[in-house]
Coordinates of C-alpha atoms and ligand atoms in Angstrom, one line a residue:
X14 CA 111.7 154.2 253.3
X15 CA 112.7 153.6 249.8
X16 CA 110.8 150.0 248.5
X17 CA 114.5 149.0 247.5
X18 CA 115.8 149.3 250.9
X19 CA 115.2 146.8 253.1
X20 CA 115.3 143.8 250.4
X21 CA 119.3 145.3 249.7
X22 CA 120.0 145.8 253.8
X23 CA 118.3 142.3 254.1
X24 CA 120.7 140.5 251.5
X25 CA 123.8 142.9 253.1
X26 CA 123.3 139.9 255.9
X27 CA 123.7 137.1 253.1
X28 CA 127.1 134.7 253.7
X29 CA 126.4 133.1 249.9
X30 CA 125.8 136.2 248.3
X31 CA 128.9 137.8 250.4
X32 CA 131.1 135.4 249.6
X33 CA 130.5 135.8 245.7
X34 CA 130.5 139.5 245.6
X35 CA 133.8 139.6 248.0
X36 CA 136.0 137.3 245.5
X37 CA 134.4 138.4 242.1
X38 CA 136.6 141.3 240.2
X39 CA 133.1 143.3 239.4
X40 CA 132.1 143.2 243.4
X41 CA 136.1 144.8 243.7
X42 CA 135.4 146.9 241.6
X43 CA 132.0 148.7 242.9
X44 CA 133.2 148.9 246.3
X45 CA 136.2 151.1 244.7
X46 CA 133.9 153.6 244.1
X47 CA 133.7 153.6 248.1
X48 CA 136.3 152.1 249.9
X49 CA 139.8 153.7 249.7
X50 CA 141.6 150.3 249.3
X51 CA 142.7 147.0 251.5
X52 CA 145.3 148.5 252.6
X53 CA 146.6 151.1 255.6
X54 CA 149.0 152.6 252.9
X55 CA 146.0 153.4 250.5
X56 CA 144.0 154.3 253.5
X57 CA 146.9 156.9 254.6
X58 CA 147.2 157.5 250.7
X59 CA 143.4 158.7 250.5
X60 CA 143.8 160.3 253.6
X61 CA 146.7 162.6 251.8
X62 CA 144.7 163.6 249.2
X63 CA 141.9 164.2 250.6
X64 CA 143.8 166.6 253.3
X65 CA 145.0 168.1 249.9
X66 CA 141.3 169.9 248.9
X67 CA 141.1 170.8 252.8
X68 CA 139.0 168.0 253.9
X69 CA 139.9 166.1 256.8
X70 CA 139.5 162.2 257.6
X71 CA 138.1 159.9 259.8
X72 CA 139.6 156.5 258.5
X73 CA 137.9 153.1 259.5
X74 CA 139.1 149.7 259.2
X75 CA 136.3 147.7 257.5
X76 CA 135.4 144.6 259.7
X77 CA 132.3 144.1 262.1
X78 CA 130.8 141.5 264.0
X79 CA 134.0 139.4 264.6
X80 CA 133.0 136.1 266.9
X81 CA 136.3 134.9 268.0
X82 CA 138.7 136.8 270.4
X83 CA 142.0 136.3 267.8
X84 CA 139.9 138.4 265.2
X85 CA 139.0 140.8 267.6
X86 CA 143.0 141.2 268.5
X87 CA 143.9 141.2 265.3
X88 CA 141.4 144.3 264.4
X89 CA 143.0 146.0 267.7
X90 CA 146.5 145.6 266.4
X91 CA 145.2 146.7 262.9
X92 CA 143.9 150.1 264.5
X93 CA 147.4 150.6 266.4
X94 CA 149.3 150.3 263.7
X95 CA 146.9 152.6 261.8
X96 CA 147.6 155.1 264.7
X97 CA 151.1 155.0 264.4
X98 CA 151.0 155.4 260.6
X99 CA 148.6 158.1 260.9
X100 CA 151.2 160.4 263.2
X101 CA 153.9 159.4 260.7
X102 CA 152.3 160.5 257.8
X103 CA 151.1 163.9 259.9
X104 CA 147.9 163.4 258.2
X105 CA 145.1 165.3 259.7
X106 CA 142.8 162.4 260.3
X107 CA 141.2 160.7 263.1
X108 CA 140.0 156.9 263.3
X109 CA 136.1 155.5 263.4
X110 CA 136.2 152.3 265.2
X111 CA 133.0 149.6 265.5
X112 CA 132.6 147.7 268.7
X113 CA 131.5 144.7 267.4
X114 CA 134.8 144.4 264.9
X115 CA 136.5 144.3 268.6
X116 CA 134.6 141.7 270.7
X117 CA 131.5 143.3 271.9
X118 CA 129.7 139.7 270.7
X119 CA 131.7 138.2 272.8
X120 CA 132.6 139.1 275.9
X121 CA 132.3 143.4 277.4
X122 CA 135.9 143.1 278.9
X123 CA 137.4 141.6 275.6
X124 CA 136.0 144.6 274.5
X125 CA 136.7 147.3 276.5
X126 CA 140.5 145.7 277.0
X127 CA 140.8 146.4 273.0
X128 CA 138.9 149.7 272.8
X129 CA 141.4 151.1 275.7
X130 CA 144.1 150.0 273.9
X131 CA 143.0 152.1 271.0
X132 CA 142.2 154.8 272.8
X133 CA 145.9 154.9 274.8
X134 CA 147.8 154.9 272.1
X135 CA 145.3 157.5 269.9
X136 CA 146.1 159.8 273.2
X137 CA 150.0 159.6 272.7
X138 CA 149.9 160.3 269.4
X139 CA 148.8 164.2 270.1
X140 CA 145.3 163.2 271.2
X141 CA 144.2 161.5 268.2
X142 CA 140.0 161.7 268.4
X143 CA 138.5 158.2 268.3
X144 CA 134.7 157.9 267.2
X145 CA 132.6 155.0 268.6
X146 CA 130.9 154.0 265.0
X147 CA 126.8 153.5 265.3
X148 CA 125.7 150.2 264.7
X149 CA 122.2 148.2 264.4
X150 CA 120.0 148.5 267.5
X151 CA 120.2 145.9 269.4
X152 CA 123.8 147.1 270.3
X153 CA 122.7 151.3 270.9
X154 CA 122.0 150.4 274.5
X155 CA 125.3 148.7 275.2
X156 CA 127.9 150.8 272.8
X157 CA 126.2 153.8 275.0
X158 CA 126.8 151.9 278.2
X159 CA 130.5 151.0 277.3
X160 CA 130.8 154.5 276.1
X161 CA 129.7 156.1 279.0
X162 CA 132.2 153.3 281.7
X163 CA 135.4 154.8 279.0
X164 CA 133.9 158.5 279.8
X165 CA 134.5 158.1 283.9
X166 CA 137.8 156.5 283.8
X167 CA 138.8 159.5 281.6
X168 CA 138.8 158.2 278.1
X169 CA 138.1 161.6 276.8
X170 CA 138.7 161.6 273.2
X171 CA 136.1 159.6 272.1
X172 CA 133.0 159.8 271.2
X173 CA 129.6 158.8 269.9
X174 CA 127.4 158.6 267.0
X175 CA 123.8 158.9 266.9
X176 CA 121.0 157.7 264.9
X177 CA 117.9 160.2 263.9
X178 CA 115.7 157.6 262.8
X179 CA 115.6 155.7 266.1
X180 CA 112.9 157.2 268.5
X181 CA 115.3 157.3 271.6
X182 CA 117.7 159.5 270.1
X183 CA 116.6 163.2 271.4
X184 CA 116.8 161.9 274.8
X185 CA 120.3 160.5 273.8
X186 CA 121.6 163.9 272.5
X187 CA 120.3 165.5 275.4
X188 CA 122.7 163.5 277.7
X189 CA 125.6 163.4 275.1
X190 CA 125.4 167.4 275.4
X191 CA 124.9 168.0 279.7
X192 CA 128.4 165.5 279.4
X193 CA 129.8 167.3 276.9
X194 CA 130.7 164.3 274.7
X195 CA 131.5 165.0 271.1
X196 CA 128.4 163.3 269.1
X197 CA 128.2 162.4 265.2
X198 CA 124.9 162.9 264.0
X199 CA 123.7 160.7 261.3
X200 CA 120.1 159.6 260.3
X201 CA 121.4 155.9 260.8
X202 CA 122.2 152.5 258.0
X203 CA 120.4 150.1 259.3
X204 CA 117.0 147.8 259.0
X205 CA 115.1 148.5 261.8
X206 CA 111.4 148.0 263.4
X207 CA 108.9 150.2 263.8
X208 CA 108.7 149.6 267.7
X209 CA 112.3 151.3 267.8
X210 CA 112.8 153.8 264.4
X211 CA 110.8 155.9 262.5
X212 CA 109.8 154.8 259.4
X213 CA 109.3 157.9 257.3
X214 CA 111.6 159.7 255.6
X215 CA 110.0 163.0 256.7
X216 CA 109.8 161.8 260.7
X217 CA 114.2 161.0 260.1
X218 CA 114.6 164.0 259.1
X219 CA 112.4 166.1 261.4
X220 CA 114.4 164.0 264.4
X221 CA 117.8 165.4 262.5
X222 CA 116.7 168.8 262.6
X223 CA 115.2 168.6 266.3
X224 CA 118.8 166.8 267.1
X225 CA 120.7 168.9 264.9
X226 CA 120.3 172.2 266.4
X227 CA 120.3 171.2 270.1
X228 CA 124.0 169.8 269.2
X229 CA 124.8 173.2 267.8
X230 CA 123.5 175.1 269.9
X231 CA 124.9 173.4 273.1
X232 CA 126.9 170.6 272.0
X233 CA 130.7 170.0 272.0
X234 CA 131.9 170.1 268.2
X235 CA 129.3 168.0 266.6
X236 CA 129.9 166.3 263.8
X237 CA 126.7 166.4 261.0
X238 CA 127.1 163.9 259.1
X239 CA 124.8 163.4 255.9
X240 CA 124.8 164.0 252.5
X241 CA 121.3 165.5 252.4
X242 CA 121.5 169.3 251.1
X243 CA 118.3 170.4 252.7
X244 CA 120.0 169.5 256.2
X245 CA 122.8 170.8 255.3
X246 CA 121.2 174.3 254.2
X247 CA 119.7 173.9 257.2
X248 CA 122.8 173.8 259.5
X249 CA 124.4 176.5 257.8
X250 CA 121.4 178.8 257.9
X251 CA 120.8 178.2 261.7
X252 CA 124.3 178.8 262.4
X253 CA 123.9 182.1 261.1
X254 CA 120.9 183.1 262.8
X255 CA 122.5 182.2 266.2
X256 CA 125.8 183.7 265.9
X257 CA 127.3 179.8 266.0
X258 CA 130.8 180.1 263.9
X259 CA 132.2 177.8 261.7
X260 CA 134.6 176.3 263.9
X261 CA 131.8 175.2 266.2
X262 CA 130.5 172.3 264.1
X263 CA 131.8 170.2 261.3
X264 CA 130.2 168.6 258.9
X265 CA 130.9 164.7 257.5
X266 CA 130.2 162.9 254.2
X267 CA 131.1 159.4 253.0
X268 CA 134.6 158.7 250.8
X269 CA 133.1 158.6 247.2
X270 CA 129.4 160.5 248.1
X271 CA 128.6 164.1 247.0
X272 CA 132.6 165.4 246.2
X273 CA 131.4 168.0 244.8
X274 CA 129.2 169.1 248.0
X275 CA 132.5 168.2 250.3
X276 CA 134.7 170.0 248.1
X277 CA 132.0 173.4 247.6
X278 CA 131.5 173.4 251.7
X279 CA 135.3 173.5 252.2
X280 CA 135.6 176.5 249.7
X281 CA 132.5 178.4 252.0
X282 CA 134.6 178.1 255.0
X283 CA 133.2 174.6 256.9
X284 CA 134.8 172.2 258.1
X285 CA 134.4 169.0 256.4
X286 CA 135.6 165.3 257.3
X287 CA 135.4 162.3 254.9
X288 CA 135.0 159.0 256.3
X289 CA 137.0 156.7 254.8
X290 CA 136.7 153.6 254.8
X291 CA 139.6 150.7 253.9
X292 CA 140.1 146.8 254.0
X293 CA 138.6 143.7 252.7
X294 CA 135.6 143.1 254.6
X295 CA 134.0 145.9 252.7
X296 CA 130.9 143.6 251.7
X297 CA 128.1 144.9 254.2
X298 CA 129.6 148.8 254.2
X299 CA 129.1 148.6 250.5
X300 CA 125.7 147.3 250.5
X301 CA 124.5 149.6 252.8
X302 CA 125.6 152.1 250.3
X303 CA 123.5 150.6 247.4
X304 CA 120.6 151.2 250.0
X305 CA 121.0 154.1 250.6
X306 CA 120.6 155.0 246.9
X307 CA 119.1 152.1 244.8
X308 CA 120.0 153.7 241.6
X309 CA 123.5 152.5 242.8
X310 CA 122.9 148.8 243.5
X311 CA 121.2 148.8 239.6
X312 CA 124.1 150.3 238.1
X313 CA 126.4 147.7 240.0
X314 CA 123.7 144.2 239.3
X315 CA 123.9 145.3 235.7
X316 CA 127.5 145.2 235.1
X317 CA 127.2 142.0 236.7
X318 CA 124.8 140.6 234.3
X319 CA 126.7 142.2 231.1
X320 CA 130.1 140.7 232.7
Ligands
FDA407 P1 119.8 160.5 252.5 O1 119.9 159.0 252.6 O2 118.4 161.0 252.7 O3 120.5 161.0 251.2 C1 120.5 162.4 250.9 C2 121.1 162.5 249.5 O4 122.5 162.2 249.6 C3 120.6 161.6 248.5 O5 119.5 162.1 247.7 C4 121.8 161.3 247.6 O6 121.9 162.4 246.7 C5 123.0 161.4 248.5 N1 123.4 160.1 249.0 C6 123.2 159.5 250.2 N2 123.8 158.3 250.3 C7 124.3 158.1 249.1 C8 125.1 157.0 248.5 N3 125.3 155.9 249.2 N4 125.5 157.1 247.2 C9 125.3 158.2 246.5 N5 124.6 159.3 247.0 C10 124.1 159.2 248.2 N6 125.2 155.2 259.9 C11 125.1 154.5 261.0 O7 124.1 153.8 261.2 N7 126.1 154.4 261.9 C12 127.3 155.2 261.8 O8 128.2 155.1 262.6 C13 127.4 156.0 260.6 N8 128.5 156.7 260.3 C14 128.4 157.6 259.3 C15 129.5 158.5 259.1 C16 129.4 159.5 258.1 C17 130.5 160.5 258.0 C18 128.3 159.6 257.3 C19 128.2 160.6 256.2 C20 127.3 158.6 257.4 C21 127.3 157.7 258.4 N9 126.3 156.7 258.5 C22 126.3 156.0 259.7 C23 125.4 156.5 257.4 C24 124.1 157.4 257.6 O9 123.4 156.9 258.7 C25 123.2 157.3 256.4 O10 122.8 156.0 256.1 C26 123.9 157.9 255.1 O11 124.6 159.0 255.5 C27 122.8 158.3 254.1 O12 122.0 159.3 254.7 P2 122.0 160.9 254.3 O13 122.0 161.6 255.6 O14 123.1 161.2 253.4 O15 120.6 161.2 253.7

């Protein structure tokens, strides 16, 4: 792990320094670079043009973590909407939705009323796919668990993403492919301890691969999401080898990271979804960005410093 890292995924917990970034014009400004917009019309908006160069979208409302039950409504009725806008627009996109943004703090039927919700009303609108977003450990057991209670009562367009940097995650592939679930792939965003993740670069990546081509080989459509060209040269040369087409697999990348990758993949034949993200609350999405690539978070603090 980069040295940078964890101080940047430590201060993307910070109220104070949340609450400057959010309202100052410079903060608005950096998360441009990776948030569509606030709004569902520049989410839809971002989702046309991206459908434009052949990508397609998974679009998430920003918001996590929300600790009273009329937030967690209100982020329902924000997805709904976004459904409906989405099958207006006939944009090829999907939605990425996180637990937490819709009760799972508070109470698991709060939640699971909401995500149901979501999910009905992505199924009347031609069977819209709705991704269960990833977040910090301490909620991988129980996103899983509510996961797998939507599964048997027959919620099946959803599904999950997984983390290679936590140990447990090969054995969680491993069910997500005898169920046939649709899994993301990522190496995962957040600060974790060495009794659940690895630490190494070299170990997350090694888990990716060892994930990676068990989902290709004998998963249901999995998406690989990450940036990383080695993993990506990876996929595409292991999908040769073992006769595994193009339309088997797709591969994912962040609104505003690597265009030019997203746009070269598309022209090779690949599917490729951007995940875009939209809304206010982008203060923690954006400052796991910067850790993700330090170089980032210095360009951003100095134009704070020079403004
Ligand atoms: P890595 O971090 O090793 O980066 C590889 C290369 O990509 C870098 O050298 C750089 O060139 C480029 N790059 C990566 N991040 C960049 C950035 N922010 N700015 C500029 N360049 C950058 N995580 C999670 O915990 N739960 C989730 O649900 C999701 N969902 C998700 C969806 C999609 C579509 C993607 C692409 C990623 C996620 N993630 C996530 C985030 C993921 O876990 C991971 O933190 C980032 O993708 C960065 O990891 P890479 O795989 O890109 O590799």
């Amino acid at each position: 792990m980069s040295v940078l890292k964890e101080p940047i995924l430590k201060l993307s917990q910070s109220k104070e320094l949340r609450g400057f970034v959010s309202t100052n014009p410079l903060g608005r400004k950096a998360a441009h670079r990776f948030v569509a917009g606030e709004t569902q019309t520049d989410a839809i908006n971002a989702a046309r043009e991206a459908n434009k160069i052949g990508l397609k979208v998974s679009l998430d409302h920003l918001g996590e973590n929300t600790n009273s039950e009329a937030e967690a409504r209100h982020a329902t009725e924000e997805y709904l909407e976004l459904l409906d806008k989405i099958a207006e627009a006939g944009v090829d996109a999907n939605v990425s939705v996180k637990l937490t943004a819709l009760g799972q703090d508070i109470n698991r039927g709060l939640c699971i009323e909401n995500i149901c919700k979501i999910l009905e009303r992505a199924d009347q609108h031609n069977h819209t796919f709705v991704r269960l977003d990833m977040e910090g450990s301490s909620y991988t057991e129980n996103t899983l668990d509510i996961f797998r209670q939507l599964w048997r009562e027959g919620h099946h367009n959803t599904g999950v993403v997984l983390q290679s940097y936590l140990y447990r995650t090969a054995t969680d592939v491993q069910e997500m492919v005898d169920t046939g679930v649709r899994v993301r792939l990522c190496k995962g965003a957040y600060l974790e301890p060495p009794t659940v993740a690895f630490a190494e670069k070299t170990e997350v990546d090694e888990n990716y691969v060892r994930c990676m081509e068990n989902l290709m080989l004998h998963g249901n459509y999995p998406g690989l999401a990450t940036h990383d060209e080695e993993l990506i040269n990876h996929a595409i040369s292991y999908a040769k080898e073992n006769n595994i087409g193009p339309e088997r697999f797709e591969f994912q990348m962040l609104y505003g990271v690597r265009r030019d990758l997203q746009k070269k993949l598309v022209a090779e034949g690949y599917n490729v979804r951007a995940y875009v993200p939209y809304g206010s609350e982008w203060y923690p999405y954006l400052m796991r960005r910067m850790a993700e690539r330090p170089a980032n978070f210095f360009f951003i603090a100095s134009q704070f410093f020079k403004g």
